[in-house]
Coordinates of C-alpha atoms in Angstrom, one line a residue:
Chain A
X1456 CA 12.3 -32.8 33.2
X1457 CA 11.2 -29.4 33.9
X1458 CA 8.7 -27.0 31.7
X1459 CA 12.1 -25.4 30.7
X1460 CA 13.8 -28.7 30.0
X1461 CA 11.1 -29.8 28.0
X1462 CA 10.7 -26.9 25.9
X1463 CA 14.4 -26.9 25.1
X1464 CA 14.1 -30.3 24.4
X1465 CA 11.5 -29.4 21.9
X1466 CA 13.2 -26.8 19.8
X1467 CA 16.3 -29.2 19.8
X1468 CA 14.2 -31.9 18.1
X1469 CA 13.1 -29.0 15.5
X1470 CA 9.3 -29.1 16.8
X1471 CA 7.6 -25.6 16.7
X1472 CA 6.6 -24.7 19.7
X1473 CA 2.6 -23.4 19.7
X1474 CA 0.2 -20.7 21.6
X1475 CA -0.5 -22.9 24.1
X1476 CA 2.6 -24.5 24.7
X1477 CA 4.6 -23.7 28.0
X1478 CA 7.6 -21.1 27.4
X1479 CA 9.9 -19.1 29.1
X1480 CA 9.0 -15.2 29.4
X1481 CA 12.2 -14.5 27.6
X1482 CA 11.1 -16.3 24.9
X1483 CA 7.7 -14.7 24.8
X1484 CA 9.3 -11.3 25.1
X1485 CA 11.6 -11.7 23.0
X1486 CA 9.4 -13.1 20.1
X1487 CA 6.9 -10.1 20.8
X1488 CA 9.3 -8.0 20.4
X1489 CA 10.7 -9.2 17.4
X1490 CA 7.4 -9.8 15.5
X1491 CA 5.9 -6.6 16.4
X1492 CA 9.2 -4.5 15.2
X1493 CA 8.3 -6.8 12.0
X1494 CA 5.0 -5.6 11.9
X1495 CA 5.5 -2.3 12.2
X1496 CA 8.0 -2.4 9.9
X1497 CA 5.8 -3.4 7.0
X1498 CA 3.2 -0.8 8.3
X1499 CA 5.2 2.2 8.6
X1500 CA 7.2 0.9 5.1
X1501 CA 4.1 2.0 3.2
X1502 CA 5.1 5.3 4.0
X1503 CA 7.9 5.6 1.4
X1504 CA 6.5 3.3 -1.5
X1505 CA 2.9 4.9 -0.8
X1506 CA 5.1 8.4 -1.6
X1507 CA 5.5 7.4 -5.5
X1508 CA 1.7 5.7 -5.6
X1509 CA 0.4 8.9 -7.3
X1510 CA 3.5 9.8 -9.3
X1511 CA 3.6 6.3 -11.0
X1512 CA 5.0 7.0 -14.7
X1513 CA 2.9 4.2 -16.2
X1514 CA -0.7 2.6 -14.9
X1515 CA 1.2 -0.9 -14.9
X1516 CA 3.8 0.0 -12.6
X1517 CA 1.1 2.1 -10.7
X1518 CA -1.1 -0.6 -10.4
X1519 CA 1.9 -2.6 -9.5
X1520 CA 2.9 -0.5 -6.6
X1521 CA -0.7 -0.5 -5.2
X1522 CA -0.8 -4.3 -5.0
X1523 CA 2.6 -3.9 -3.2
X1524 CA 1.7 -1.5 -0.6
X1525 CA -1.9 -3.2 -0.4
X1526 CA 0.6 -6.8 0.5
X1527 CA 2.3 -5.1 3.3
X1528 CA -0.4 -3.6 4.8
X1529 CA -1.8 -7.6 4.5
X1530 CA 1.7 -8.7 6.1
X1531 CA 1.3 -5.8 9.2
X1532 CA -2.0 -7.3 10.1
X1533 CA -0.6 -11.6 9.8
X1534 CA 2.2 -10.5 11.7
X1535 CA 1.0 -8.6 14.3
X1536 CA -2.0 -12.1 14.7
X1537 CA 0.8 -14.0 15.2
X1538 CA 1.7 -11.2 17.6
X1539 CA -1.6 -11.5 19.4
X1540 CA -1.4 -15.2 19.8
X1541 CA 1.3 -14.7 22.6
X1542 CA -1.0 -12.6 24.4
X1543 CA -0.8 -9.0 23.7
X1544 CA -3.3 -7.0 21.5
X1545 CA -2.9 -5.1 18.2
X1546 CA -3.9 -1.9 19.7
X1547 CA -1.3 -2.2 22.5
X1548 CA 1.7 -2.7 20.5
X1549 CA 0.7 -0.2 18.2
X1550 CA 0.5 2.0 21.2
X1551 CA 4.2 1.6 21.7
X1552 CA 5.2 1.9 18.4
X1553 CA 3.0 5.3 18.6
X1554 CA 4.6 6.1 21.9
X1555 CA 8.3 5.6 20.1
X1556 CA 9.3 2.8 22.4
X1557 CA 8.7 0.1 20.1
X1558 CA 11.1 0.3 16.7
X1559 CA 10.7 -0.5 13.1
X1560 CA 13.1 -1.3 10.8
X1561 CA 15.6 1.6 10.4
X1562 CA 15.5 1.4 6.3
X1563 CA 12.2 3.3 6.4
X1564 CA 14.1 6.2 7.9
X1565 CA 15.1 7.6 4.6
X1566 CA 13.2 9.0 2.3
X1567 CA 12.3 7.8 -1.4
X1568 CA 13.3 10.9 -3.5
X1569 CA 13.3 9.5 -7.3
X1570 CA 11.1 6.6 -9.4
X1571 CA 14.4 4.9 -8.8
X1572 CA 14.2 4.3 -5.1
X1573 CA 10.8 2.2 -5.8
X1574 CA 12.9 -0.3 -7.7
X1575 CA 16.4 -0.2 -5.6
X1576 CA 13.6 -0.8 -2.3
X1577 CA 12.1 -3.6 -4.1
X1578 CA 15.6 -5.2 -5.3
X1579 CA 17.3 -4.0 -2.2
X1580 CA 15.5 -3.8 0.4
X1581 CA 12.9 -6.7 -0.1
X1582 CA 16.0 -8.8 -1.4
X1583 CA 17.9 -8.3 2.1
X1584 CA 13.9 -9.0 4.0
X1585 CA 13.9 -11.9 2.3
X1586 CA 17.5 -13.1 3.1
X1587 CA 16.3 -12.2 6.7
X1588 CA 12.7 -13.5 6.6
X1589 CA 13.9 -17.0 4.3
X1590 CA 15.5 -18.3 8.0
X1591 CA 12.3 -17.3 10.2
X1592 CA 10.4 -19.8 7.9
X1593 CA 12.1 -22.1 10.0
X1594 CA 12.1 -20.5 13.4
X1595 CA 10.8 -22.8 16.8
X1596 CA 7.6 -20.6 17.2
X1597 CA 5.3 -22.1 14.7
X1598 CA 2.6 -18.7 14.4
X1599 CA 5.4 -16.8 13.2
X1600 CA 7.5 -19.3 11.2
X1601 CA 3.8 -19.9 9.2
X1602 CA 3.2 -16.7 8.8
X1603 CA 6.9 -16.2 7.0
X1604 CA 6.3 -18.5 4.9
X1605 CA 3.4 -16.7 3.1
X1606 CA 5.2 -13.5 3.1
X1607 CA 8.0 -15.0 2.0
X1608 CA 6.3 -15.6 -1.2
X1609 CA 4.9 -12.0 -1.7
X1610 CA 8.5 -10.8 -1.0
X1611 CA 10.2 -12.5 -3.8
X1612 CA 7.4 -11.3 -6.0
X1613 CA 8.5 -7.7 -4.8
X1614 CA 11.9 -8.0 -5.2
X1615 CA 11.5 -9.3 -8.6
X1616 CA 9.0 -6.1 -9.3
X1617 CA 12.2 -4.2 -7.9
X1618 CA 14.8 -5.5 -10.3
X1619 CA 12.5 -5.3 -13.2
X1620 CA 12.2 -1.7 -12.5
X1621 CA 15.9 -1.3 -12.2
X1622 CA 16.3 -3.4 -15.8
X1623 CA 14.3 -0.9 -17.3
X1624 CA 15.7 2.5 -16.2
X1625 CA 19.2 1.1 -16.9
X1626 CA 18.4 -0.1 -20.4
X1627 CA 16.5 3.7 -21.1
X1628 CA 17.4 7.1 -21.6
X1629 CA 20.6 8.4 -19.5
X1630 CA 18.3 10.3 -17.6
X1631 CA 17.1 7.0 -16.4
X1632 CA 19.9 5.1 -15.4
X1633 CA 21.6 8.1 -13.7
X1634 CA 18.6 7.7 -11.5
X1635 CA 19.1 4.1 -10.7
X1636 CA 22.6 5.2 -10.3
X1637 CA 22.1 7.4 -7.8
X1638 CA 19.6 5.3 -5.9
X1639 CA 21.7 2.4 -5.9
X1640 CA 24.3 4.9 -4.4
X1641 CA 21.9 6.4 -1.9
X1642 CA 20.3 2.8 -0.6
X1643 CA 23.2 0.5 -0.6
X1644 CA 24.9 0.7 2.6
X1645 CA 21.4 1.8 4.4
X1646 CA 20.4 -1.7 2.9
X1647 CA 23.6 -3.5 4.9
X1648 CA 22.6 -1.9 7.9
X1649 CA 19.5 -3.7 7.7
X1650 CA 20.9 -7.1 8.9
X1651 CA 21.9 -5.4 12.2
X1652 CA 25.1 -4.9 13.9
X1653 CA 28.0 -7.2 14.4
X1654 CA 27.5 -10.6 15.5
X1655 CA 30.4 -9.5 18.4
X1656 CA 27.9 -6.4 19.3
X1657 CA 24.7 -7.8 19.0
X1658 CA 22.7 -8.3 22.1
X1659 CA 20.1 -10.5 21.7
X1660 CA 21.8 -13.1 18.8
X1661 CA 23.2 -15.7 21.5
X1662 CA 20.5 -16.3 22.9
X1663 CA 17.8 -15.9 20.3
X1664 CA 20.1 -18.8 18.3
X1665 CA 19.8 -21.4 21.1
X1666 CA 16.1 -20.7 21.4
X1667 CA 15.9 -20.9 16.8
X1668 CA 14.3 -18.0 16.9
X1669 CA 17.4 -16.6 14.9
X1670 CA 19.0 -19.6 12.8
X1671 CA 22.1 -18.1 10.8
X1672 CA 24.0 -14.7 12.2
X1673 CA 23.7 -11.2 11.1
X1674 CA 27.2 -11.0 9.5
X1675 CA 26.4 -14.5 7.6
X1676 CA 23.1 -13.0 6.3
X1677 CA 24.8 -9.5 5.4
X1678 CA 27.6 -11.9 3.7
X1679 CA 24.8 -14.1 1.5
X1680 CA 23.0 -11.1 0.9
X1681 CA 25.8 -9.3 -0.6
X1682 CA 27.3 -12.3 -2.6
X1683 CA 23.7 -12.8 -3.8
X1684 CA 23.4 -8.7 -5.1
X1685 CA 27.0 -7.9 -6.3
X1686 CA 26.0 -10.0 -9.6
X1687 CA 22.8 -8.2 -9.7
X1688 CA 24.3 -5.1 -9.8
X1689 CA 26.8 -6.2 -12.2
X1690 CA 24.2 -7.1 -15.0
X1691 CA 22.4 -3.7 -14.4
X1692 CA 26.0 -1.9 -15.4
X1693 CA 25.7 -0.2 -12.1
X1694 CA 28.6 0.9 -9.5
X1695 CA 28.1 -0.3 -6.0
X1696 CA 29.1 2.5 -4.0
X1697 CA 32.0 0.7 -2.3
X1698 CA 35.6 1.0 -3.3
X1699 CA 36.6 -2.1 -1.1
X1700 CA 34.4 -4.0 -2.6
X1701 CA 36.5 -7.2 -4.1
X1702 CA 35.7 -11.2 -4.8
X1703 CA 37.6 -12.8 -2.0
X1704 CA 38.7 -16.5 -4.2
X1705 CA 40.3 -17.6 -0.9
X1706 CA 36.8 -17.0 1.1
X1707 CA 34.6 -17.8 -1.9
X1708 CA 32.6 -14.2 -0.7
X1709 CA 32.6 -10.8 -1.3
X1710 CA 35.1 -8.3 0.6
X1711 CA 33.2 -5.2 1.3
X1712 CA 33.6 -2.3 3.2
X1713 CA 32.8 -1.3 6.9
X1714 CA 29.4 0.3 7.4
X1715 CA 29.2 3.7 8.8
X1716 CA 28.0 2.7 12.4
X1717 CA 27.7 6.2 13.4
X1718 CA 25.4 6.4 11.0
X1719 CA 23.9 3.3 12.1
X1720 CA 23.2 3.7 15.7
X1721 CA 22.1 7.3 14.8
X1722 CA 18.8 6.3 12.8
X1723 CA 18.4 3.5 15.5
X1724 CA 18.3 6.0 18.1
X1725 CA 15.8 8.4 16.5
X1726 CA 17.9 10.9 14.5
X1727 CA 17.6 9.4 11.0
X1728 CA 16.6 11.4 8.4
X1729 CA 12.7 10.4 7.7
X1730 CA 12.1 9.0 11.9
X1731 CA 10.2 12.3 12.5
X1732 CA 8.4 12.4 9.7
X1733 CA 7.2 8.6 9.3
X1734 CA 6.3 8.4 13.2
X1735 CA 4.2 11.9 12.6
X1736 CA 2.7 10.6 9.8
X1737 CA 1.5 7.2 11.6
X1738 CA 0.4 9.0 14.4
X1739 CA -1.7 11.5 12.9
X1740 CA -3.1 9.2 10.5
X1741 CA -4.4 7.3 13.7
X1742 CA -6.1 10.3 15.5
X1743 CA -7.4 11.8 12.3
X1744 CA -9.1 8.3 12.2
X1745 CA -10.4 8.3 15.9
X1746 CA -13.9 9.4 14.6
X1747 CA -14.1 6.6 12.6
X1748 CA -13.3 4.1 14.8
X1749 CA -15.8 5.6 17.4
X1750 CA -18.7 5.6 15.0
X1751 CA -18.0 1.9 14.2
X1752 CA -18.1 1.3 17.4
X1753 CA -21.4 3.0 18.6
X1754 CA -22.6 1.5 16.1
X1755 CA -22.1 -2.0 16.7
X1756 CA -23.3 -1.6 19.8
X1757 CA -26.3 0.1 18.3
X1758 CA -26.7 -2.9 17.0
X1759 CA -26.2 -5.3 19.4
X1760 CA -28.9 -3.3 21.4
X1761 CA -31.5 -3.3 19.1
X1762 CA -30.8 -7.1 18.5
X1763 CA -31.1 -7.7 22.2
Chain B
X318 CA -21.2 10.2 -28.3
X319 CA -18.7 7.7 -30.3
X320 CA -17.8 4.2 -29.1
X321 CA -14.5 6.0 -28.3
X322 CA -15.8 8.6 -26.7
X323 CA -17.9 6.8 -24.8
X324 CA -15.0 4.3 -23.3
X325 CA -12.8 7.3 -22.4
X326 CA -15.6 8.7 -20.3
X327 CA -16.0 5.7 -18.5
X328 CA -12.0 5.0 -17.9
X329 CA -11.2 8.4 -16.8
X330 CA -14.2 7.9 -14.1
X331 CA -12.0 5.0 -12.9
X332 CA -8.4 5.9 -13.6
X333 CA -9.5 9.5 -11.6
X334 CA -11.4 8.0 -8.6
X335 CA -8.3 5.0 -8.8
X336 CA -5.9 8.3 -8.2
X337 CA -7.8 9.8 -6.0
X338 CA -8.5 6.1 -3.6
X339 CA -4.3 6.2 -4.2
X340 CA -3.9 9.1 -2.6
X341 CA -5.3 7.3 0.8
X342 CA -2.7 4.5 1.1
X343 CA -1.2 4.7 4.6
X344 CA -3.4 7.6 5.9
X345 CA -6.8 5.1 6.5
X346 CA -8.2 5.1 9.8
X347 CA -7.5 1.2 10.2
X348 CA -5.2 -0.9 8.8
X349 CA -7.9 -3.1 7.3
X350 CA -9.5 -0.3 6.1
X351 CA -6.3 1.0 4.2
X352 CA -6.1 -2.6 2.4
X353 CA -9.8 -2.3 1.6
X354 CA -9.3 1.6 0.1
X355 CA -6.3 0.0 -1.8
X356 CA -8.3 -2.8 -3.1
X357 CA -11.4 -0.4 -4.2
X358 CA -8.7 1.4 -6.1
X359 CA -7.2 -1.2 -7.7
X360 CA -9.9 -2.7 -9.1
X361 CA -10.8 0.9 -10.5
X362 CA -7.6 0.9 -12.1
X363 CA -7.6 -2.2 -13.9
X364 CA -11.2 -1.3 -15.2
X365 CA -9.6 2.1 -16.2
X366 CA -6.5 0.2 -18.8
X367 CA -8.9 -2.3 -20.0
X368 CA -11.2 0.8 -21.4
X369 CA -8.2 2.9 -22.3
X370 CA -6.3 -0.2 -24.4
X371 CA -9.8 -0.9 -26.0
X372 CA -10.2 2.6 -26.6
X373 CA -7.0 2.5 -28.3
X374 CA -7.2 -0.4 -30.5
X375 CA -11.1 1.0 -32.0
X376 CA -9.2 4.3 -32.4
X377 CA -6.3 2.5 -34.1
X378 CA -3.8 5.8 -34.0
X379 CA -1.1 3.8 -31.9
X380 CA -2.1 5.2 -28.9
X381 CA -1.7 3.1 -25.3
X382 CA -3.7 3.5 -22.4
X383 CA -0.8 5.5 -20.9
X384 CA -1.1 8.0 -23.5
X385 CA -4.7 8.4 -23.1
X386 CA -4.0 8.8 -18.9
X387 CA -0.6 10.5 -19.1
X388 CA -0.4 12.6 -22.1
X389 CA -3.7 14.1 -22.4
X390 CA -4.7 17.5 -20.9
X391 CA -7.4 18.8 -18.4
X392 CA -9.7 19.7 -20.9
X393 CA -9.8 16.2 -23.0
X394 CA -10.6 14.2 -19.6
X395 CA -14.1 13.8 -19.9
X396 CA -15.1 12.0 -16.4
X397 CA -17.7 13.2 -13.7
X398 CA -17.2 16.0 -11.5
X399 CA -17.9 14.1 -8.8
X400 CA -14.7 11.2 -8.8
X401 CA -11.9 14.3 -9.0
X402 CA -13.5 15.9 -5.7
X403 CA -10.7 15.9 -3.1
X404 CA -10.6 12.7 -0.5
X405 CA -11.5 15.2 2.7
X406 CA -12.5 13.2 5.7
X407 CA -13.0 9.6 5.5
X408 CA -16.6 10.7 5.2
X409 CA -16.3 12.2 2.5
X410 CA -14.5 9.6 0.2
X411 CA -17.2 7.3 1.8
X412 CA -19.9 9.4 -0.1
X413 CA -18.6 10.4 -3.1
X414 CA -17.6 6.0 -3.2
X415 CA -21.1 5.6 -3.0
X416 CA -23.2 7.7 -5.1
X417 CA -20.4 6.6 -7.3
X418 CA -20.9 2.6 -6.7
X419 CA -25.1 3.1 -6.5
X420 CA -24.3 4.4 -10.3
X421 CA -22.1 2.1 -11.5
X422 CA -23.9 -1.4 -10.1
X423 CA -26.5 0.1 -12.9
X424 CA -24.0 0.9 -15.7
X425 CA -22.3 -2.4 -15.4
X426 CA -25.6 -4.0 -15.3
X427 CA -27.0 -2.8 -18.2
X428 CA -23.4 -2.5 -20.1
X429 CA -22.7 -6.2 -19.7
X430 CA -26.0 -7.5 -20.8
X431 CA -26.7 -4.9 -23.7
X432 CA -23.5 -3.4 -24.7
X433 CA -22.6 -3.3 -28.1
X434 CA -18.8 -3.7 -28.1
X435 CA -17.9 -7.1 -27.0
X436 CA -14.9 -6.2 -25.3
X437 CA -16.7 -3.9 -23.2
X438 CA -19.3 -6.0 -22.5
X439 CA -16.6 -8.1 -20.8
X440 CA -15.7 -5.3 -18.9
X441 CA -18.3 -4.3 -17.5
X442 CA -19.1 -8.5 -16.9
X443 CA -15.9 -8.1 -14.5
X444 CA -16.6 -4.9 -13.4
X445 CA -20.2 -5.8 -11.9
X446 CA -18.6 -8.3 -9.2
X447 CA -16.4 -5.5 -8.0
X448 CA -19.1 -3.1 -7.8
X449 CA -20.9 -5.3 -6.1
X450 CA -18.4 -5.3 -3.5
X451 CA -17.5 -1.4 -3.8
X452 CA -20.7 -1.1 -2.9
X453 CA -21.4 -3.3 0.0
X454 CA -18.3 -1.5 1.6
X455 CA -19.2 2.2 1.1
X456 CA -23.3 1.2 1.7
X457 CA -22.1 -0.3 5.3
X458 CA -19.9 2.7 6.3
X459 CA -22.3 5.3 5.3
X460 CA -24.5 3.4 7.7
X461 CA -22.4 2.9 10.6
X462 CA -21.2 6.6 10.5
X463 CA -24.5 8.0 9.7
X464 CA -26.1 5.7 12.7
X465 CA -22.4 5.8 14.7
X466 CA -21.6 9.0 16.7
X467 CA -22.8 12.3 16.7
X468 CA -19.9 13.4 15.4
X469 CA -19.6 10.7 12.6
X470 CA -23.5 12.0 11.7
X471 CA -22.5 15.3 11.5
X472 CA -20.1 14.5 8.9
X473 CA -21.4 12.2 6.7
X474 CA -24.7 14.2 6.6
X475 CA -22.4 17.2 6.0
X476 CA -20.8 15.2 3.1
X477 CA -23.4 14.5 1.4
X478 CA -25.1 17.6 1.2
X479 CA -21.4 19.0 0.1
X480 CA -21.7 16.5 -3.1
X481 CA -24.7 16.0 -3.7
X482 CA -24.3 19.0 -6.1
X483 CA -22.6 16.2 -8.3
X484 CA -25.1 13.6 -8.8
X485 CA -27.2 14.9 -11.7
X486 CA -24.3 15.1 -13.8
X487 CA -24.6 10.9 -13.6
X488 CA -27.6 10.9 -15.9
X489 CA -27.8 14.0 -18.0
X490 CA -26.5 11.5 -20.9
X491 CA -29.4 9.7 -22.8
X492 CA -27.9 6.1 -22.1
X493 CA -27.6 6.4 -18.1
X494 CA -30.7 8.7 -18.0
X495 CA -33.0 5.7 -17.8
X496 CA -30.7 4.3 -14.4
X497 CA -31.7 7.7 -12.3
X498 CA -35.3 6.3 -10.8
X499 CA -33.7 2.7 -9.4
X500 CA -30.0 4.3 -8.3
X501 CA -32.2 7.1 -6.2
X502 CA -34.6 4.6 -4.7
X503 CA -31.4 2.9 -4.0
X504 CA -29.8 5.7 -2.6
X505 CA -32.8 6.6 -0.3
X506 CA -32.9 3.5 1.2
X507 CA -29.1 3.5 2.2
X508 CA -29.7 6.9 3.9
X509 CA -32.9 6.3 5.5
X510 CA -31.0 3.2 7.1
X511 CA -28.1 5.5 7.9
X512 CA -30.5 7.8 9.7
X513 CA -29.1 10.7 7.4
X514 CA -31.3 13.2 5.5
X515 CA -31.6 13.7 1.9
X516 CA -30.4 16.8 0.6
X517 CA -32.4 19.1 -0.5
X518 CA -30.1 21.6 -2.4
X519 CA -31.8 22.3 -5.7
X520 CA -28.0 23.5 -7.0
X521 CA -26.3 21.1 -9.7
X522 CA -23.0 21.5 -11.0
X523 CA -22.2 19.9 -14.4
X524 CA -19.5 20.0 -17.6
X525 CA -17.2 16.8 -16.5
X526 CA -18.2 15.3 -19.5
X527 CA -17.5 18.2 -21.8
X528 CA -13.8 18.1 -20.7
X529 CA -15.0 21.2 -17.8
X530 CA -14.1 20.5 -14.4
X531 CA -13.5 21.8 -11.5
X532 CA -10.3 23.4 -10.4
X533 CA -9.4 20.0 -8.4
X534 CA -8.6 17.7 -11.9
X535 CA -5.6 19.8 -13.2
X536 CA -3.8 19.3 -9.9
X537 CA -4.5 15.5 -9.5
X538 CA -3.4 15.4 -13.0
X539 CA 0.3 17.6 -12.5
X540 CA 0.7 15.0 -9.9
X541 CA -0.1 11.9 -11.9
X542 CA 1.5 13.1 -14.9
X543 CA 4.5 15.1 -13.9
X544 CA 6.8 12.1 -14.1
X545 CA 5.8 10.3 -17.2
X546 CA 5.7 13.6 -19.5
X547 CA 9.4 14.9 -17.8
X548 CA 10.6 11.9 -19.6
X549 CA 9.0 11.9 -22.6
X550 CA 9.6 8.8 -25.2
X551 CA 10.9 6.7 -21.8
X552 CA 9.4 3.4 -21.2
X553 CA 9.8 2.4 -17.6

């Protein structure tokens, strides 16, 4: 057998395939690739929770969204280990990410503009991360699959804080529940687009499925994810904003409407409405924090010095 | 001061500093850094609603700890000066954390062998292991940036001359008068070890605890407030 023989052999048999294992550069591109876009995407996502941190409305929801914020900062710096066990370092991909050639995921390109967007991100959002992230439990590389699993965990906590949030504004004031309205309305079809383009247009699915990186398509997952939120929505006695949406009895699935791609390969490409302002935001937060890092340095090697 | 009083002063010196380490999230020079700032918070926070609910029940007018934090005005905060002072550089949030923690490793000390009020005495039981940590954080940056780069020296040292105006106000009341001897041994030693110099600014500014502050409080608390009192009677 070849390396490449065995290693397929190996992911057929549902073994993980570790660190030191042998691989093909494709596969180590490709999972760089993916787990850094993952990492950032939990780094740069503290952006738009971390915008309602101050304007809580009570300290248990406030000390609620800390925790959150404070978890996905924690998942960043898992995910980008199991990033670093494939032979690139934290500093590097951040580079990239800095340098706009590496992306995050496109959700954090709008902006959170009511209370109401901290819940519909939890439910939403979180909920279609977690339809995402519940199949890379399973995927061949074993770094990243065991690192899903614990985020996995802190996810479903989040999307519960999410729904919980919703519950309340929709059983409150009318004020309230025009808010989760209007959230819903605003983050609803962004939260489709986060499960990527067609199966027929997506680029890397085919072969990220023989390799189990990927194990179930992105218009399955958009399809569970949907069946799984329509009910939701229902018991909230809120409109999704989609007139085509219908129960299909002959499928046993939701119909629903077609996503804007425009719209879609827009925010990929950079002209979102937030992709300025988040990648600004990361980026000057970095070099106002050069100093820091400096003196940490200088003086750990201070130390070392004076040790020698 | 009452019971009450006394609990309120103590909770708004931890709900304002837990606003205040909130306002860092996402901006930290490090990730780890940011989870550490978020953490320090946090635990500020929770010590903040356990005061504010006790607080409550001794008053026994209905009130909830989000009354005490949401509803109430600039002038009935009563917490130090020197938690509402803006975040600045990391240097500064680095000093004012640990004159801050230097203090409170005492007050939880003495509140969780001596105090009074059980529930406090809990509290502050709590309280100490996280001050412990607070402290061991803030103590080990103002020593790597005070011995780190010229640059990092220039700005802690210029920090701490900046709010050093603050720390009297600590121990002007007759219970935490008797902590000012250890915390300022304590303090030296942190800064001698930094390489930084003492100030020597004989200027103190004081009132936090008579509900006067500086013009920094009323906009932390627009900010914290605005939403919770635009919606008044809401629960969320």
């Amino acid at each position: 057998m070849t390396p490449e023989e065995r290693f397929q052999a190996l992911i057929d048999a549902e073994e993980k395939i570790e660190p030191t294992d042998w691989m093909p550069e494709g596969y180590r591109s490709t999972l760089i690739r993916q787990i850094a876009q993952h990492a950032h995407s939990e780094v740069i996502g503290m952006q738009p929770e971390g915008n309602w941190i101050t304007r809580a409305p009570s300290l248990h929801r406030k000390a609620i969204l800390m925790a959150k914020v404070q978890d996905e900062a924690g998942h960043g710096l898992y995910l980008y280990s199991a990033a670093e066990t494939l032979g690139v370092r934290r500093d590097e991909l951040q580079e990239l990410l800095h340098q706009g050639k590496h992306k995050y995921s496109s959700i954090f390109n709008y902006p959170t503009l009511s209370w109401a967007d901290i819940g519909t991100i939890g439910w939403l959002v979180d909920g279609a991360a977690i339809t995402n992230q519940v199949m890379l439990t399973r995927c061949s590389y074993g770094p990243y699959a065991r690192a899903m699993v614990r985020i996995c965990k802190e996810e479903s906590f989040h999307q519960r804080q999410g729904y919980e949030i919703m519950m309340r504004l929709c059983e409150g004031t009318p004020e309230q529940k025009a808010m989760a309205q209007d959230a819903l309305n605003r983050w609803w079809w962004p939260s489709l687009m986060m499960f990527g383009p067609h199966d027929t247009d997506s680029t890397h699915t085919e072969q990220s499925m023989e390799w189990k990186i990927k194990r179930v398509s992105n218009d399955e997952l958009r399809q569970q994810f949907v069946d799984m939120t329509v009910p939701q929505a229902e018991y909230l006695g809120l409109t999704i904003p989609d007139p085509e949406l219908r129960w299909n009895p002959e499928r046993g699935h939701y119909d629903f409407g077609e996503i804007d791609w425009d719209e879609f390969w827009r925010v990929v490409k950079g002209f979102g409405p937030m992709n300025r302002d988040r990648l600004a935001h990361k980026v000057n937060a970095w070099e106002e924090g050069a100093w820091v890092r400096e003196a940490a340095a200088a003086h750990a090697a201070k130390k070392a010095a004076r040790a020698a | 001061m009452s019971l009450v009083g006394t609990l309120l002063a103590h909770a708004d010196d931890n709900m304002v500093l837990a606003q205040r380490l909130g306002e860092w999230i996402s901006k930290a020079p490090e990730l780890e850094i940011d989870i550490a700032l978020a953490n320090i918070g946090l635990d500020h926070l929770g010590v903040a609603r356990a005061l504010y609910t006790r607080a409550a029940e001794l008053e026994g007018a209905g009130r909830t700890e989000d009354d005490f934090a949401m509803l109430r005005d600039e002038r009935e905060f009563t917490n130090l000066l020197l938690v509402e002072q803006p975040n600045g550089d990391f240097a500064h949030t680095i000093v004012r954390q640990f004159l801050f923690d230097a203090y409170q490793l005492l007050l939880w000390e003495d509140l969780a062998a001596n105090a009074e009020d059980e529930t406090l005495k809990g509290v502050a039981a709590k309280a100490i292991k996280e001050a412990r940590y607070h402290h061991r954080f803030s103590s080990g940056w103002m020593i790597r940036l005070g011995d780190g780069t010229e640059e990092s020296h220039r700005r802690v040292q210029a920090a701490l001359d900046q709010l050093w105006r603050f720390t009297d106000e600590m121990f002007e009341d007759g219970s935490t008068a008797g902590y000012r001897a250890e915390w300022e041994r304590g303090v030296i030693e942190v800064v001698a070890e930094a390489s930084l110099e003492m100030p020597t600014d004989p200027y103190q500014r004081t009132g936090g605890r008579k509900g006067l502050h500086t013009e920094h409080l009323g906009r932390l608390l627009a900010e914290m407030q605005w939403l919770a009192r635009s919606h008044p009677g809401a629960t969320w």
